[in-house]
mmCIF file of C-alpha atoms in Angstrom:
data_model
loop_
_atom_site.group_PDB
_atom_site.id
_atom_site.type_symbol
_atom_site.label_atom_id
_atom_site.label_comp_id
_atom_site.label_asym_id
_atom_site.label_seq_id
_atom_site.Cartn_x
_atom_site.Cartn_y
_atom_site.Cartn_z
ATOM 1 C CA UNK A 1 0.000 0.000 0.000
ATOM 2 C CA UNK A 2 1.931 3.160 -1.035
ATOM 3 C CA UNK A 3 1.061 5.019 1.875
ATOM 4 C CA UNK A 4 1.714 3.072 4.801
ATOM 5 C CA UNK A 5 5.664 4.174 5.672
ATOM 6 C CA UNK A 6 5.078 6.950 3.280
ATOM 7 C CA UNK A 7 4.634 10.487 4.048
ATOM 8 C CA UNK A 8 0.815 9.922 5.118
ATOM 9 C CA UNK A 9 1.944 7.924 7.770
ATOM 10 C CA UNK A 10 4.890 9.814 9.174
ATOM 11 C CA UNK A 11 3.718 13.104 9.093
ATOM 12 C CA UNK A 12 0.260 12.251 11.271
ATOM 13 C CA UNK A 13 1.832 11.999 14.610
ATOM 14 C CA UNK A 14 -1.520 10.946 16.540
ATOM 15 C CA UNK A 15 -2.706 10.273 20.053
ATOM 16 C CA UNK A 16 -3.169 7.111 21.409
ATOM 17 C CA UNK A 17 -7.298 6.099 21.928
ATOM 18 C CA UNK A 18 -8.453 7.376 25.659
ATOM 19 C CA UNK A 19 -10.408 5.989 27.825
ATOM 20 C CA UNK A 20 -12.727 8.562 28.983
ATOM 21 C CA UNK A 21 -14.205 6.042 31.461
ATOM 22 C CA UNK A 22 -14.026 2.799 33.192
ATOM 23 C CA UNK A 23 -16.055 0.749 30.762
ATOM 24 C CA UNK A 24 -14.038 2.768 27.390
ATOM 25 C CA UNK A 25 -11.192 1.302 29.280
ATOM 26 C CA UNK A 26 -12.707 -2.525 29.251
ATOM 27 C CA UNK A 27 -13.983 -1.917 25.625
ATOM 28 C CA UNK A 28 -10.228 -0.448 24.946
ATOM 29 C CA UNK A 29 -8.686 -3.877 26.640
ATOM 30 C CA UNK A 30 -10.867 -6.104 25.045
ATOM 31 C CA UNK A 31 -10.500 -4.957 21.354
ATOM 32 C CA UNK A 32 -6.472 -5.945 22.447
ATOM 33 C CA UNK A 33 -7.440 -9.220 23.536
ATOM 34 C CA UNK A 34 -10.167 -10.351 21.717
ATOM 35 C CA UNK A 35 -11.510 -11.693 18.270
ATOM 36 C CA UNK A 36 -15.134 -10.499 18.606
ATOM 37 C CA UNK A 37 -16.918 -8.159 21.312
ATOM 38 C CA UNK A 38 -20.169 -7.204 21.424
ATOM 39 C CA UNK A 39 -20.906 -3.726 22.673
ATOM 40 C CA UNK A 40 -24.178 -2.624 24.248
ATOM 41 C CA UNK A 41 -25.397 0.779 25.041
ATOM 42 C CA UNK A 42 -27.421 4.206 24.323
ATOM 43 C CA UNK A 43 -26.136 6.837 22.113
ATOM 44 C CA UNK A 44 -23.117 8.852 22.692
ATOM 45 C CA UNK A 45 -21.258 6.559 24.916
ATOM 46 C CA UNK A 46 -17.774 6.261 21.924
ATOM 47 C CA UNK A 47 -19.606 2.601 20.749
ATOM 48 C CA UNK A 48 -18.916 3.545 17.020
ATOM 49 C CA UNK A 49 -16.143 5.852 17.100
ATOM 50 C CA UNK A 50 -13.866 3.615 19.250
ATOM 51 C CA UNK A 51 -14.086 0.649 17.172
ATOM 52 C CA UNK A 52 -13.793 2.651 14.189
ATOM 53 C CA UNK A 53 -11.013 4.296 15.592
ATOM 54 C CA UNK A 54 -8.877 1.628 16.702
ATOM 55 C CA UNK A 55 -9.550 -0.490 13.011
ATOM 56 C CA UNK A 56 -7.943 2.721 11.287
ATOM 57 C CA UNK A 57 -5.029 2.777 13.972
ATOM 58 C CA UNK A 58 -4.723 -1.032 13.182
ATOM 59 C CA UNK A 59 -4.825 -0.657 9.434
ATOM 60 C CA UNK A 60 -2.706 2.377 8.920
ATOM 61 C CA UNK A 61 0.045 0.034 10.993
ATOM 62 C CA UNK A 62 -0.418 -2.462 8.483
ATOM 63 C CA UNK A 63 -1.319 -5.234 11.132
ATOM 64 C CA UNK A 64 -5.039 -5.402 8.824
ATOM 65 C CA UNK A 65 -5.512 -5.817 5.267
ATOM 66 C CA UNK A 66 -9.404 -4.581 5.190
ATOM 67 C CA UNK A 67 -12.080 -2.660 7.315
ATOM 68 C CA UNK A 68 -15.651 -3.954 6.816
ATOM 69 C CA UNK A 69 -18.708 -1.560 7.429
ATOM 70 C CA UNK A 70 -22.278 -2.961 7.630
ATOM 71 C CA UNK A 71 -25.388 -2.319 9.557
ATOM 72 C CA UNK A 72 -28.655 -3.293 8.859
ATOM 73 C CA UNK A 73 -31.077 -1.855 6.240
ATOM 74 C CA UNK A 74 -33.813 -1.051 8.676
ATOM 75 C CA UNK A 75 -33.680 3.185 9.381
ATOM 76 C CA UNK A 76 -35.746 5.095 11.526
ATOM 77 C CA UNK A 77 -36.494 7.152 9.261
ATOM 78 C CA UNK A 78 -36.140 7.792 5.479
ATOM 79 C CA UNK A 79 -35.772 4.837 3.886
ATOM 80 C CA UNK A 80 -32.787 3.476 1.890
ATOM 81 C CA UNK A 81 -34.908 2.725 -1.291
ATOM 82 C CA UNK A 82 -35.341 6.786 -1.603
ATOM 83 C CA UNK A 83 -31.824 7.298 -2.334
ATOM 84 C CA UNK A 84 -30.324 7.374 -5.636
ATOM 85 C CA UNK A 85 -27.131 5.303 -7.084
ATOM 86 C CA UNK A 86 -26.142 1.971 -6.501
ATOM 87 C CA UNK A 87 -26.842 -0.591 -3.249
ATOM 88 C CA UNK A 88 -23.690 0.587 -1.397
ATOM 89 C CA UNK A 89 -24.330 4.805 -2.448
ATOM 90 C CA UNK A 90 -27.901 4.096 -0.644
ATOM 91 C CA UNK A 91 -25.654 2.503 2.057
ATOM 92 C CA UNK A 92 -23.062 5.129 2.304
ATOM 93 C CA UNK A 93 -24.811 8.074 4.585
ATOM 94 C CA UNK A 94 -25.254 6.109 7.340
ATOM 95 C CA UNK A 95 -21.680 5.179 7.190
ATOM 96 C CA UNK A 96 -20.781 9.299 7.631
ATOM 97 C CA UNK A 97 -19.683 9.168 11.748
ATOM 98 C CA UNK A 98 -17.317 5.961 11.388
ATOM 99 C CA UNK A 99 -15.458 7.105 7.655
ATOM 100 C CA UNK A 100 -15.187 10.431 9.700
ATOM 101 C CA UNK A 101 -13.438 8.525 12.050
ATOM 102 C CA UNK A 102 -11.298 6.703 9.939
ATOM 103 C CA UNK A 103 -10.365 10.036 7.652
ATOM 104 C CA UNK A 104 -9.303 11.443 11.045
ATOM 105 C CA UNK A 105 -6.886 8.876 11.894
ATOM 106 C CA UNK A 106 -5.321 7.839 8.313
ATOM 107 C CA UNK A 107 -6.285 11.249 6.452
ATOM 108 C CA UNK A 108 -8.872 11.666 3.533
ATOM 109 C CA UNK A 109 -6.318 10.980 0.802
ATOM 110 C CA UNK A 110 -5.164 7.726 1.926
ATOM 111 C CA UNK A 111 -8.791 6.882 3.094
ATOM 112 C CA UNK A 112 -10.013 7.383 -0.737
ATOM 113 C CA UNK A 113 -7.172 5.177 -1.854
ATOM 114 C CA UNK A 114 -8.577 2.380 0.575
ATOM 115 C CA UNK A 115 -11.725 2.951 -0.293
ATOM 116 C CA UNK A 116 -11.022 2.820 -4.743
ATOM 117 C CA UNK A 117 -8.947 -0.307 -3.977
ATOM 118 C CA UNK A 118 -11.790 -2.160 -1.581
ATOM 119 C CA UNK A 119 -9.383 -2.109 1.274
ATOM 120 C CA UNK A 120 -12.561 -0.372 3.267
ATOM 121 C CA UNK A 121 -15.597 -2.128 2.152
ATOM 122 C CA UNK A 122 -19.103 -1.036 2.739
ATOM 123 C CA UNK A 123 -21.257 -4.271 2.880
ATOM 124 C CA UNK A 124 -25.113 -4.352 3.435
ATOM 125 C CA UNK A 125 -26.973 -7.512 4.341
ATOM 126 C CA UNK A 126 -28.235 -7.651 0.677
ATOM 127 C CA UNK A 127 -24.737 -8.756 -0.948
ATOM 128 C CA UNK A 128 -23.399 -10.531 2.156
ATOM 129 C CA UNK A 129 -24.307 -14.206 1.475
ATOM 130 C CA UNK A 130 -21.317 -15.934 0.152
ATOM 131 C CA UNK A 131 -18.769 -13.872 1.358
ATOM 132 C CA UNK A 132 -15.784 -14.500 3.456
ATOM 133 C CA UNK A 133 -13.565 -11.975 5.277
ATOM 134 C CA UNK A 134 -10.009 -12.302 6.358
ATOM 135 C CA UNK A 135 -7.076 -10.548 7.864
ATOM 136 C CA UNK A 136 -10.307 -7.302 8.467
ATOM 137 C CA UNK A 137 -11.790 -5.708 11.462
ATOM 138 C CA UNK A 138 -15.321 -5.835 10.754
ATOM 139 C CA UNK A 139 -18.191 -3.581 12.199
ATOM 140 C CA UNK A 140 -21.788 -4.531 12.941
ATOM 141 C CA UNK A 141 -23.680 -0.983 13.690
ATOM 142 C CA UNK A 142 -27.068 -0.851 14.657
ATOM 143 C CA UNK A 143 -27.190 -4.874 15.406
ATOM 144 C CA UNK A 144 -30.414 -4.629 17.464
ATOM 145 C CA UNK A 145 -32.222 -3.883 13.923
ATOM 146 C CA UNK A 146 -31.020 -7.769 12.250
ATOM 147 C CA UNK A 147 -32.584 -10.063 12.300
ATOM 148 C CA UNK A 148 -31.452 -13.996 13.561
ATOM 149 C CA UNK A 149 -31.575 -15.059 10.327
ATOM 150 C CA UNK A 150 -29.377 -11.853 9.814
ATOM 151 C CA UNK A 151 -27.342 -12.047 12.616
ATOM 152 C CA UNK A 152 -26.336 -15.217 12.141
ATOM 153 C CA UNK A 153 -25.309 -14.633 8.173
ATOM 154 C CA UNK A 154 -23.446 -11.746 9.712
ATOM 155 C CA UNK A 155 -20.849 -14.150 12.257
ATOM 156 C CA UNK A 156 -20.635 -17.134 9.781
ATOM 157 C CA UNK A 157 -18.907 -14.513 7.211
ATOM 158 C CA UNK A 158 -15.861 -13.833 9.664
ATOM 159 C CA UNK A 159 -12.797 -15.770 9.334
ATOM 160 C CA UNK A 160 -9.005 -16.242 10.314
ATOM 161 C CA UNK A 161 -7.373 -13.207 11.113
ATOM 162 C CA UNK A 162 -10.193 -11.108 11.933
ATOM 163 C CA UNK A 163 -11.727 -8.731 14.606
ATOM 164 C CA UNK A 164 -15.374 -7.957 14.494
ATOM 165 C CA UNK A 165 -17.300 -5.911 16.642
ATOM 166 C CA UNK A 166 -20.821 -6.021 17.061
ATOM 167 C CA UNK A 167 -22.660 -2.722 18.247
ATOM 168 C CA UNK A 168 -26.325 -1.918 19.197
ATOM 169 C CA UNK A 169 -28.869 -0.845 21.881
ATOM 170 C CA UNK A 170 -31.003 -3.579 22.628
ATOM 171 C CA UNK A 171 -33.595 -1.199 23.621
ATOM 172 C CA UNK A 172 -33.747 0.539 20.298
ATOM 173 C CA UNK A 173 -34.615 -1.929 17.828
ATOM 174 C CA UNK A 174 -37.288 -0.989 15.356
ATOM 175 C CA UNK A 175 -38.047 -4.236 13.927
ATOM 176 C CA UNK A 176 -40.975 -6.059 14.860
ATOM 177 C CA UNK A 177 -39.517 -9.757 14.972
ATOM 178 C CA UNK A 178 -37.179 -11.124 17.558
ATOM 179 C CA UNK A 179 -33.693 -9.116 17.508
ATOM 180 C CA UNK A 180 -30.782 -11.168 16.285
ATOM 181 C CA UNK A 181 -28.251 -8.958 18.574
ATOM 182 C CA UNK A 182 -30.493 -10.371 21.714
ATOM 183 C CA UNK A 183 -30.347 -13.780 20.426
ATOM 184 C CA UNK A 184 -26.610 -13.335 20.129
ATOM 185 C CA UNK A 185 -25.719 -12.446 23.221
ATOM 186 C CA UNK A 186 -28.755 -15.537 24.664
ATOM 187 C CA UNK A 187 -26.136 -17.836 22.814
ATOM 188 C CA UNK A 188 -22.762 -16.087 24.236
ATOM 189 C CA UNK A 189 -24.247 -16.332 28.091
ATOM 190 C CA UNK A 190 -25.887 -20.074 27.597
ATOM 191 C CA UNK A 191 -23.126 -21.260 26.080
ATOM 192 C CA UNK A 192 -20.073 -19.371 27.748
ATOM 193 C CA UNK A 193 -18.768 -18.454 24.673
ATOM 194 C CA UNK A 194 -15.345 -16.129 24.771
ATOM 195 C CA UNK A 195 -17.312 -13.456 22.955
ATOM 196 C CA UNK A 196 -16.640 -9.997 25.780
ATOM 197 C CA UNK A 197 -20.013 -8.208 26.261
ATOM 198 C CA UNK A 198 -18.943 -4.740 26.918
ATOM 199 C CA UNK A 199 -22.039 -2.664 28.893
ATOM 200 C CA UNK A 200 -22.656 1.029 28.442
ATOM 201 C CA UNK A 201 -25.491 2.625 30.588
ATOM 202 C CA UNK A 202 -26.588 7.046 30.513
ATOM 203 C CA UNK A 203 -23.613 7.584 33.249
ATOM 204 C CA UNK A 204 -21.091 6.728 30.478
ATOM 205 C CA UNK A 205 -22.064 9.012 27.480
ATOM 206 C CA UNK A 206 -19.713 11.211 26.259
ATOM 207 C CA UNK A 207 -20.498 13.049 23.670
ATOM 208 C CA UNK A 208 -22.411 15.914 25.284
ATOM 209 C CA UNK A 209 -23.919 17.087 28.772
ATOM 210 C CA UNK A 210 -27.201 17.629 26.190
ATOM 211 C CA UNK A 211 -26.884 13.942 24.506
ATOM 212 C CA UNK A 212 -27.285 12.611 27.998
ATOM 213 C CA UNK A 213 -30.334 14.857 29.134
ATOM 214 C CA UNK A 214 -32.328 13.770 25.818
ATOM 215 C CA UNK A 215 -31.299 9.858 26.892
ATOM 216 C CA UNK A 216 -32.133 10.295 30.607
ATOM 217 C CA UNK A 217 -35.741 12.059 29.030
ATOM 218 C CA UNK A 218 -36.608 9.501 26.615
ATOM 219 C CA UNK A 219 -35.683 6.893 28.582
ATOM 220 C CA UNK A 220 -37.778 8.449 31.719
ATOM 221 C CA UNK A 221 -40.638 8.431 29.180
ATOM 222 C CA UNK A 222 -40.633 4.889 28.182
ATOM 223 C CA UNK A 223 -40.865 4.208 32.159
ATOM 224 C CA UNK A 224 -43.794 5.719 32.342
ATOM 225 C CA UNK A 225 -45.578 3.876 28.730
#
């Protein structure tokens, strides 16, 4: 890759990842230790931008060959079908926080040269049966919205060499079937499988003072339903 040991690399001198609490410093530990975590929690709380974070730090050192993106194709809103261009331009703005991430720590030149030569690699559920990743740190976002069916396509696709990360807020899914990020972690706890389940709860959000008062509201509200 011309730009690892090139100029892009040696001119970003960058700060290490920081814990900004005690359960950023377990997620932190177990993204050094682990081949696949699953990471619970509301908004806000560094879910997303650690992972994505630490895959850039881990392919700019050339210790990965690929990052894979996917989430679900279930919004809250507008839906993907409204969009114009191909499958993975429909997928693309709900990708914006983690390729901000990643253009942060490897710089939006060499990011764009990933990204022409499929070194990052945006892939919905649609085109994922069949494929087979490798030497990649794959993220799940949004994982409360798949499915089992889904969920299970999702950790059969992961293979040597990998670390995957699966994200979501069990209390936020939005489809009406059983969640396959709930069934996952059923099958981690019944099973004792060495699969970390990192915990975030409204003490641990750090993205803003107001992030955390909408939280504590709406999730005072769904007391009371």
């Amino acid at each position: 890759m011309e730009f690892k040991g090139s100029k892009f690399q040696n001119d970003r001198v960058l700060p290490p990842i920081k814990a900004l609490n005690p359960n950023q410093s377990q997620y932190l530990a177990a993204l050094r230790s682990s081949q696949q975590i699953v990471v619970l929690g509301p908004a806000g709380t560094g879910k997303t931008w650690i992972a994505a974070t630490y895959a850039a730090d881990l392919y700019r050192n050339g210790r990965i060959d690929k990052i894979i993106l996917t989430r679900p194709n279930v919004p809250c809103g507008r839906s993907l079908g409204f969009f114009p261009g191909s499958l993975e331009d429909k997928f693309a703005p709900w990708a914006v926080p983690i390729v901000d991430a990643i253009k942060e720590r490897i710089g939006a030149g060499p990011y764009e040269i990933a990204l022409k030569r499929g070194d990052i690699e945006m892939a919905p559920f649609e085109v994922m049966r069949g494929r087979s990743w490798k030497n990649a740190f794959i993220l799940l976002d949004e994982a409360q919205n798949t499915s089992v069916a889904e969920i299970k396509t999702f950790l059969t696709r992961v293979g040597e060499n990998c670390i995957s990360v699966v994200n979501g807020d069990i209390n936020q899914s939005d489809i009406q079937q059983a969640s396959g990020l709930g069934r996952m972690i059923e099958l981690i706890r019944s099973h004792g499988l060495p699969v970390p389940v990192i915990e975030f709860s409204i003490e641990d959000i750090v993205r803003s003072g107001i992030c955390a008062m909408w939280v504590r509201a709406f999730e005072g509200d769904s007391a009371h339903c």
